[in-house]
mmCIF file of N, CA and C in Angstrom:
data_model
loop_
_atom_site.group_PDB
_atom_site.id
_atom_site.type_symbol
_atom_site.label_atom_id
_atom_site.label_comp_id
_atom_site.label_asym_id
_atom_site.label_seq_id
_atom_site.Cartn_x
_atom_site.Cartn_y
_atom_site.Cartn_z
ATOM 1 N N ARG K 781 0.830 -1.195 0.000
ATOM 2 C CA ARG K 781 0.000 0.000 0.000
ATOM 3 C C ARG K 781 0.875 1.259 0.000
ATOM 4 N N ALA K 782 1.979 1.219 0.741
ATOM 5 C CA ALA K 782 2.863 2.386 0.799
ATOM 6 C C ALA K 782 3.461 2.684 -0.570
ATOM 7 N N HIS K 783 3.809 1.623 -1.327
ATOM 8 C CA HIS K 783 4.360 1.828 -2.667
ATOM 9 C C HIS K 783 3.327 2.445 -3.590
ATOM 10 N N PHE K 784 2.071 2.026 -3.449
ATOM 11 C CA PHE K 784 0.998 2.574 -4.284
ATOM 12 C C PHE K 784 0.807 4.063 -3.996
ATOM 13 N N ASN K 785 0.813 4.445 -2.721
ATOM 14 C CA ASN K 785 0.677 5.863 -2.365
ATOM 15 C C ASN K 785 1.857 6.678 -2.880
ATOM 16 N N MET K 786 3.054 6.119 -2.808
ATOM 17 C CA MET K 786 4.242 6.797 -3.319
ATOM 18 C C MET K 786 4.124 6.979 -4.831
ATOM 19 N N PHE K 787 3.640 5.957 -5.521
ATOM 20 C CA PHE K 787 3.448 6.044 -6.971
ATOM 21 C C PHE K 787 2.434 7.132 -7.309
ATOM 22 N N LYS K 788 1.325 7.194 -6.565
ATOM 23 C CA LYS K 788 0.312 8.230 -6.807
ATOM 24 C C LYS K 788 0.904 9.618 -6.600
ATOM 25 N N LEU K 789 1.690 9.789 -5.555
ATOM 26 C CA LEU K 789 2.313 11.076 -5.277
ATOM 27 C C LEU K 789 3.286 11.451 -6.386
ATOM 28 N N LEU K 790 4.117 10.514 -6.804
ATOM 29 C CA LEU K 790 5.072 10.770 -7.879
ATOM 30 C C LEU K 790 4.346 11.111 -9.177
ATOM 31 N N PHE K 791 3.313 10.353 -9.519
ATOM 32 C CA PHE K 791 2.534 10.615 -10.731
ATOM 33 C C PHE K 791 1.906 12.003 -10.666
ATOM 34 N N SER K 792 1.353 12.369 -9.521
ATOM 35 C CA SER K 792 0.729 13.689 -9.369
ATOM 36 C C SER K 792 1.749 14.803 -9.564
ATOM 37 N N CYS K 793 2.942 14.639 -8.998
ATOM 38 C CA CYS K 793 3.983 15.659 -9.145
ATOM 39 C C CYS K 793 4.413 15.804 -10.597
ATOM 40 N N VAL K 794 4.634 14.673 -11.274
ATOM 41 C CA VAL K 794 5.032 14.717 -12.684
ATOM 42 C C VAL K 794 3.938 15.367 -13.517
ATOM 43 N N PHE K 795 2.695 15.028 -13.242
ATOM 44 C CA PHE K 795 1.572 15.615 -13.976
ATOM 45 C C PHE K 795 1.518 17.127 -13.770
ATOM 46 N N LEU K 796 1.688 17.585 -12.538
ATOM 47 C CA LEU K 796 1.647 19.024 -12.265
ATOM 48 C C LEU K 796 2.793 19.757 -12.945
ATOM 49 N N VAL K 797 3.980 19.171 -12.947
ATOM 50 C CA VAL K 797 5.114 19.793 -13.641
ATOM 51 C C VAL K 797 4.823 19.883 -15.132
ATOM 52 N N PHE K 798 4.323 18.814 -15.720
ATOM 53 C CA PHE K 798 3.967 18.822 -17.142
ATOM 54 C C PHE K 798 2.916 19.884 -17.426
ATOM 55 N N LEU K 799 1.877 19.935 -16.591
ATOM 56 C CA LEU K 799 0.806 20.911 -16.787
ATOM 57 C C LEU K 799 1.341 22.333 -16.702
ATOM 58 N N PHE K 800 2.192 22.613 -15.718
ATOM 59 C CA PHE K 800 2.754 23.949 -15.571
ATOM 60 C C PHE K 800 3.621 24.308 -16.770
ATOM 61 N N CYS K 801 4.469 23.372 -17.213
ATOM 62 C CA CYS K 801 5.332 23.642 -18.372
ATOM 63 C C CYS K 801 4.507 23.892 -19.620
ATOM 64 N N HIS K 802 3.477 23.099 -19.819
ATOM 65 C CA HIS K 802 2.613 23.277 -20.987
ATOM 66 C C HIS K 802 1.928 24.641 -20.932
ATOM 67 N N TRP K 803 1.408 25.007 -19.757
ATOM 68 C CA TRP K 803 0.717 26.284 -19.614
ATOM 69 C C TRP K 803 1.677 27.443 -19.837
ATOM 70 N N SER K 804 2.891 27.341 -19.302
ATOM 71 C CA SER K 804 3.833 28.451 -19.440
ATOM 72 C C SER K 804 4.299 28.611 -20.880
ATOM 73 N N LEU K 805 4.377 27.518 -21.642
ATOM 74 C CA LEU K 805 4.744 27.626 -23.053
ATOM 75 C C LEU K 805 3.582 28.132 -23.890
ATOM 76 N N ALA K 806 2.368 27.770 -23.503
ATOM 77 C CA ALA K 806 1.193 28.157 -24.278
ATOM 78 C C ALA K 806 0.822 29.616 -24.056
ATOM 79 N N ALA K 807 1.121 30.154 -22.888
ATOM 80 C CA ALA K 807 0.727 31.524 -22.569
ATOM 81 C C ALA K 807 1.905 32.279 -21.971
ATOM 82 N N PRO K 808 2.892 32.642 -22.795
ATOM 83 C CA PRO K 808 4.036 33.361 -22.239
ATOM 84 C C PRO K 808 3.631 34.740 -21.733
ATOM 85 N N ILE K 809 4.184 35.108 -20.609
ATOM 86 C CA ILE K 809 3.908 36.408 -20.017
ATOM 87 C C ILE K 809 5.228 37.140 -19.906
ATOM 88 N N LYS K 810 5.274 38.330 -20.432
ATOM 89 C CA LYS K 810 6.512 39.098 -20.432
ATOM 90 C C LYS K 810 6.972 39.355 -19.003
ATOM 91 N N ASN K 811 8.254 39.148 -18.759
ATOM 92 C CA ASN K 811 8.902 39.440 -17.479
ATOM 93 C C ASN K 811 8.357 38.590 -16.335
ATOM 94 N N GLY K 812 8.023 37.346 -16.591
ATOM 95 C CA GLY K 812 7.576 36.458 -15.528
ATOM 96 C C GLY K 812 6.100 36.604 -15.240
ATOM 97 N N LEU K 813 5.668 35.994 -14.150
ATOM 98 C CA LEU K 813 4.259 36.005 -13.789
ATOM 99 C C LEU K 813 3.862 37.263 -13.034
ATOM 100 N N LEU K 814 4.817 37.969 -12.477
ATOM 101 C CA LEU K 814 4.549 39.174 -11.701
ATOM 102 C C LEU K 814 5.129 40.389 -12.406
ATOM 103 N N LEU K 815 4.553 41.546 -12.138
ATOM 104 C CA LEU K 815 5.106 42.783 -12.676
ATOM 105 C C LEU K 815 6.498 42.990 -12.099
ATOM 106 N N ASN K 816 7.454 43.230 -12.970
ATOM 107 C CA ASN K 816 8.855 43.366 -12.586
ATOM 108 C C ASN K 816 9.333 42.149 -11.793
ATOM 109 N N GLY K 817 8.850 40.982 -12.191
ATOM 110 C CA GLY K 817 9.186 39.746 -11.493
ATOM 111 C C GLY K 817 10.651 39.365 -11.594
ATOM 112 N N ASN K 818 11.331 39.820 -12.641
ATOM 113 C CA ASN K 818 12.764 39.546 -12.794
ATOM 114 C C ASN K 818 13.611 40.723 -12.319
ATOM 115 N N PHE K 819 12.976 41.732 -11.753
ATOM 116 C CA PHE K 819 13.640 42.905 -11.175
ATOM 117 C C PHE K 819 14.477 43.671 -12.189
ATOM 118 N N GLU K 820 14.042 43.680 -13.449
ATOM 119 C CA GLU K 820 14.786 44.396 -14.485
ATOM 120 C C GLU K 820 14.536 45.904 -14.427
ATOM 121 N N TYR K 821 13.407 46.328 -13.847
ATOM 122 C CA TYR K 821 13.180 47.764 -13.627
ATOM 123 C C TYR K 821 13.833 48.120 -12.303
ATOM 124 N N ALA K 822 14.899 48.873 -12.374
ATOM 125 C CA ALA K 822 15.713 49.169 -11.194
ATOM 126 C C ALA K 822 15.120 50.310 -10.376
ATOM 127 N N PRO K 823 15.474 50.365 -9.101
ATOM 128 C CA PRO K 823 15.130 51.545 -8.308
ATOM 129 C C PRO K 823 15.916 52.744 -8.833
ATOM 130 N N LYS K 824 15.404 53.939 -8.594
ATOM 131 C CA LYS K 824 16.149 55.147 -8.970
ATOM 132 C C LYS K 824 17.449 55.188 -8.170
ATOM 133 N N ALA K 825 18.452 55.806 -8.743
ATOM 134 C CA ALA K 825 19.756 55.905 -8.071
ATOM 135 C C ALA K 825 19.627 56.583 -6.710
ATOM 136 N N SER K 826 18.697 57.530 -6.597
ATOM 137 C CA SER K 826 18.505 58.234 -5.327
ATOM 138 C C SER K 826 17.894 57.327 -4.254
ATOM 139 N N ALA K 827 17.342 56.169 -4.655
ATOM 140 C CA ALA K 827 16.729 55.238 -3.706
ATOM 141 C C ALA K 827 17.682 54.113 -3.312
ATOM 142 N N LEU K 828 18.946 54.245 -3.708
ATOM 143 C CA LEU K 828 19.939 53.225 -3.372
ATOM 144 C C LEU K 828 21.025 53.805 -2.473
ATOM 145 N N ASN K 829 21.402 53.043 -1.468
ATOM 146 C CA ASN K 829 22.553 53.354 -0.633
ATOM 147 C C ASN K 829 23.523 52.198 -0.838
ATOM 148 N N GLY K 830 24.394 52.329 -1.836
ATOM 149 C CA GLY K 830 25.205 51.187 -2.268
ATOM 150 C C GLY K 830 24.283 50.223 -2.993
ATOM 151 N N THR K 831 24.090 49.034 -2.430
ATOM 152 C CA THR K 831 23.144 48.079 -3.009
ATOM 153 C C THR K 831 21.830 48.033 -2.233
ATOM 154 N N GLU K 832 21.775 48.664 -1.065
ATOM 155 C CA GLU K 832 20.563 48.644 -0.246
ATOM 156 C C GLU K 832 19.498 49.565 -0.839
ATOM 157 N N ILE K 833 18.277 49.055 -0.940
ATOM 158 C CA ILE K 833 17.154 49.850 -1.437
ATOM 159 C C ILE K 833 16.553 50.607 -0.257
ATOM 160 N N ILE K 834 16.465 51.927 -0.406
ATOM 161 C CA ILE K 834 15.933 52.788 0.647
ATOM 162 C C ILE K 834 14.518 53.215 0.261
ATOM 163 N N GLY K 835 13.570 53.006 1.137
ATOM 164 C CA GLY K 835 12.184 53.410 0.891
ATOM 165 C C GLY K 835 11.310 52.216 0.544
ATOM 166 N N SER K 836 10.136 52.166 1.144
ATOM 167 C CA SER K 836 9.267 50.994 0.995
ATOM 168 C C SER K 836 8.684 50.831 -0.403
ATOM 169 N N MET K 837 8.627 51.906 -1.201
ATOM 170 C CA MET K 837 8.047 51.823 -2.544
ATOM 171 C C MET K 837 9.094 52.110 -3.623
ATOM 172 N N SER K 838 10.356 51.914 -3.321
ATOM 173 C CA SER K 838 11.433 52.300 -4.238
ATOM 174 C C SER K 838 11.691 51.300 -5.362
ATOM 175 N N LEU K 839 11.371 50.034 -5.160
ATOM 176 C CA LEU K 839 11.534 49.037 -6.216
ATOM 177 C C LEU K 839 10.233 48.994 -7.010
ATOM 178 N N PRO K 840 10.271 49.330 -8.314
ATOM 179 C CA PRO K 840 9.033 49.416 -9.100
ATOM 180 C C PRO K 840 8.162 48.158 -8.989
ATOM 181 N N PHE K 841 6.873 48.379 -8.695
ATOM 182 C CA PHE K 841 5.823 47.360 -8.587
ATOM 183 C C PHE K 841 5.930 46.494 -7.333
ATOM 184 N N TRP K 842 6.816 46.833 -6.409
ATOM 185 C CA TRP K 842 6.990 46.058 -5.187
ATOM 186 C C TRP K 842 6.952 46.970 -3.970
ATOM 187 N N ARG K 843 6.496 46.447 -2.845
ATOM 188 C CA ARG K 843 6.596 47.122 -1.555
ATOM 189 C C ARG K 843 7.647 46.363 -0.757
ATOM 190 N N ILE K 844 8.507 47.106 -0.094
ATOM 191 C CA ILE K 844 9.640 46.522 0.625
ATOM 192 C C ILE K 844 9.450 46.714 2.121
ATOM 193 N N ARG K 845 9.778 45.668 2.859
ATOM 194 C CA ARG K 845 9.856 45.757 4.320
ATOM 195 C C ARG K 845 11.169 45.117 4.747
ATOM 196 N N GLY K 846 11.958 45.857 5.479
ATOM 197 C CA GLY K 846 13.225 45.325 5.963
ATOM 198 C C GLY K 846 14.383 45.637 5.025
ATOM 199 N N PHE K 847 15.481 44.938 5.244
ATOM 200 C CA PHE K 847 16.712 45.163 4.494
ATOM 201 C C PHE K 847 16.676 44.371 3.190
ATOM 202 N N VAL K 848 16.644 45.099 2.054
ATOM 203 C CA VAL K 848 16.616 44.469 0.731
ATOM 204 C C VAL K 848 17.698 45.110 -0.124
ATOM 205 N N GLU K 849 18.481 44.270 -0.799
ATOM 206 C CA GLU K 849 19.528 44.753 -1.697
ATOM 207 C C GLU K 849 19.128 44.497 -3.144
ATOM 208 N N TYR K 850 19.541 45.399 -4.036
ATOM 209 C CA TYR K 850 19.350 45.243 -5.479
ATOM 210 C C TYR K 850 20.705 44.879 -6.055
ATOM 211 N N ILE K 851 20.824 43.661 -6.559
ATOM 212 C CA ILE K 851 22.123 43.200 -7.043
ATOM 213 C C ILE K 851 22.066 42.893 -8.535
ATOM 214 N N SER K 852 23.225 42.962 -9.156
ATOM 215 C CA SER K 852 23.367 42.651 -10.577
ATOM 216 C C SER K 852 24.169 41.371 -10.728
ATOM 217 N N SER K 853 23.868 40.614 -11.766
ATOM 218 C CA SER K 853 24.603 39.382 -12.033
ATOM 219 C C SER K 853 26.068 39.710 -12.296
ATOM 220 N N GLY K 854 26.953 38.952 -11.698
ATOM 221 C CA GLY K 854 28.381 39.174 -11.874
ATOM 222 C C GLY K 854 28.968 40.166 -10.896
ATOM 223 N N GLN K 855 28.139 40.804 -10.097
ATOM 224 C CA GLN K 855 28.615 41.755 -9.094
ATOM 225 C C GLN K 855 29.412 40.997 -8.037
ATOM 226 N N LYS K 856 30.485 41.603 -7.551
ATOM 227 C CA LYS K 856 31.300 40.970 -6.514
ATOM 228 C C LYS K 856 31.008 41.605 -5.169
ATOM 229 N N GLN K 857 30.969 40.749 -4.155
ATOM 230 C CA GLN K 857 30.838 41.217 -2.782
ATOM 231 C C GLN K 857 31.944 40.538 -1.987
ATOM 232 N N GLY K 858 32.995 41.294 -1.726
ATOM 233 C CA GLY K 858 34.188 40.693 -1.135
ATOM 234 C C GLY K 858 34.807 39.745 -2.150
ATOM 235 N N ASP K 859 35.051 38.514 -1.747
ATOM 236 C CA ASP K 859 35.594 37.499 -2.656
ATOM 237 C C ASP K 859 34.499 36.698 -3.352
ATOM 238 N N MET K 860 33.244 36.989 -3.022
ATOM 239 C CA MET K 860 32.138 36.197 -3.547
ATOM 240 C C MET K 860 31.550 36.842 -4.803
ATOM 241 N N LEU K 861 31.363 36.044 -5.848
ATOM 242 C CA LEU K 861 30.732 36.487 -7.082
ATOM 243 C C LEU K 861 29.245 36.192 -6.971
ATOM 244 N N LEU K 862 28.407 37.219 -7.138
ATOM 245 C CA LEU K 862 26.962 37.043 -7.026
ATOM 246 C C LEU K 862 26.398 36.567 -8.361
ATOM 247 N N VAL K 863 25.636 35.501 -8.322
ATOM 248 C CA VAL K 863 25.053 34.910 -9.521
ATOM 249 C C VAL K 863 23.546 35.100 -9.471
ATOM 250 N N VAL K 864 22.978 35.564 -10.578
ATOM 251 C CA VAL K 864 21.531 35.721 -10.704
ATOM 252 C C VAL K 864 21.045 34.618 -11.639
ATOM 253 N N PRO K 865 20.131 33.754 -11.174
ATOM 254 C CA PRO K 865 19.743 32.605 -11.987
ATOM 255 C C PRO K 865 19.010 32.950 -13.281
ATOM 256 N N GLN K 866 18.249 34.036 -13.292
ATOM 257 C CA GLN K 866 17.512 34.415 -14.499
ATOM 258 C C GLN K 866 17.493 35.930 -14.596
ATOM 259 N N GLY K 867 17.807 36.449 -15.763
ATOM 260 C CA GLY K 867 17.841 37.894 -15.938
ATOM 261 C C GLY K 867 19.154 38.469 -15.450
ATOM 262 N N GLY K 868 19.209 39.786 -15.391
ATOM 263 C CA GLY K 868 20.443 40.444 -15.014
ATOM 264 C C GLY K 868 20.468 40.983 -13.604
ATOM 265 N N HIS K 869 19.311 40.970 -12.922
ATOM 266 C CA HIS K 869 19.225 41.583 -11.593
ATOM 267 C C HIS K 869 18.395 40.712 -10.660
ATOM 268 N N ALA K 870 18.579 40.945 -9.369
ATOM 269 C CA ALA K 870 17.820 40.215 -8.356
ATOM 270 C C ALA K 870 17.684 41.081 -7.117
ATOM 271 N N ALA K 871 16.740 40.719 -6.276
ATOM 272 C CA ALA K 871 16.587 41.346 -4.968
ATOM 273 C C ALA K 871 17.038 40.325 -3.933
ATOM 274 N N ARG K 872 17.947 40.743 -3.062
ATOM 275 C CA ARG K 872 18.427 39.855 -2.001
ATOM 276 C C ARG K 872 17.862 40.366 -0.686
ATOM 277 N N LEU K 873 17.166 39.486 0.012
ATOM 278 C CA LEU K 873 16.480 39.865 1.240
ATOM 279 C C LEU K 873 17.312 39.524 2.462
ATOM 280 N N GLY K 874 17.360 40.466 3.393
ATOM 281 C CA GLY K 874 17.998 40.218 4.674
ATOM 282 C C GLY K 874 17.049 39.464 5.592
ATOM 283 N N ASN K 875 17.505 39.206 6.808
ATOM 284 C CA ASN K 875 16.654 38.531 7.797
ATOM 285 C C ASN K 875 15.398 39.349 8.038
ATOM 286 N N GLU K 876 14.264 38.688 8.085
ATOM 287 C CA GLU K 876 12.970 39.315 8.373
ATOM 288 C C GLU K 876 12.479 40.245 7.262
ATOM 289 N N ALA K 877 13.174 40.317 6.127
ATOM 290 C CA ALA K 877 12.765 41.214 5.036
ATOM 291 C C ALA K 877 11.640 40.583 4.222
ATOM 292 N N GLN K 878 10.867 41.457 3.557
ATOM 293 C CA GLN K 878 9.759 40.999 2.719
ATOM 294 C C GLN K 878 9.687 41.830 1.453
ATOM 295 N N LEU K 879 9.305 41.180 0.367
ATOM 296 C CA LEU K 879 8.911 41.855 -0.868
ATOM 297 C C LEU K 879 7.444 41.523 -1.063
ATOM 298 N N ILE K 880 6.627 42.539 -1.275
ATOM 299 C CA ILE K 880 5.180 42.341 -1.342
ATOM 300 C C ILE K 880 4.659 42.909 -2.651
ATOM 301 N N GLN K 881 3.778 42.139 -3.300
ATOM 302 C CA GLN K 881 3.118 42.617 -4.509
ATOM 303 C C GLN K 881 1.680 42.129 -4.476
ATOM 304 N N ARG K 882 0.762 43.019 -4.745
ATOM 305 C CA ARG K 882 -0.650 42.649 -4.769
ATOM 306 C C ARG K 882 -0.987 42.066 -6.136
ATOM 307 N N VAL K 883 -1.620 40.910 -6.130
ATOM 308 C CA VAL K 883 -1.992 40.227 -7.363
ATOM 309 C C VAL K 883 -3.506 40.123 -7.408
ATOM 310 N N GLU K 884 -4.071 40.521 -8.526
ATOM 311 C CA GLU K 884 -5.533 40.430 -8.674
ATOM 312 C C GLU K 884 -5.889 39.543 -9.825
#
């Protein structure tokens, strides 16, 4: 019985992945599923203190709470090279930080 339940779970996961991939190919949405989802619209230079974003509404289409950095792919921080998995920019959240976007 345990093997049967495991098979059902595995089948369900594979089906959901297939369904999501099919849907995403059939209905492409520019810049991800959220507005500025890839963070390509940068905060104004006046809203940055180094890489830290200053102001709760400074990142376009997002509300910020806490310490959030705006980083670019290939940017170095000390000896560490920052990698962005998709696109050229990312938001890095500190402890207790939040990025909020209302979706309707």
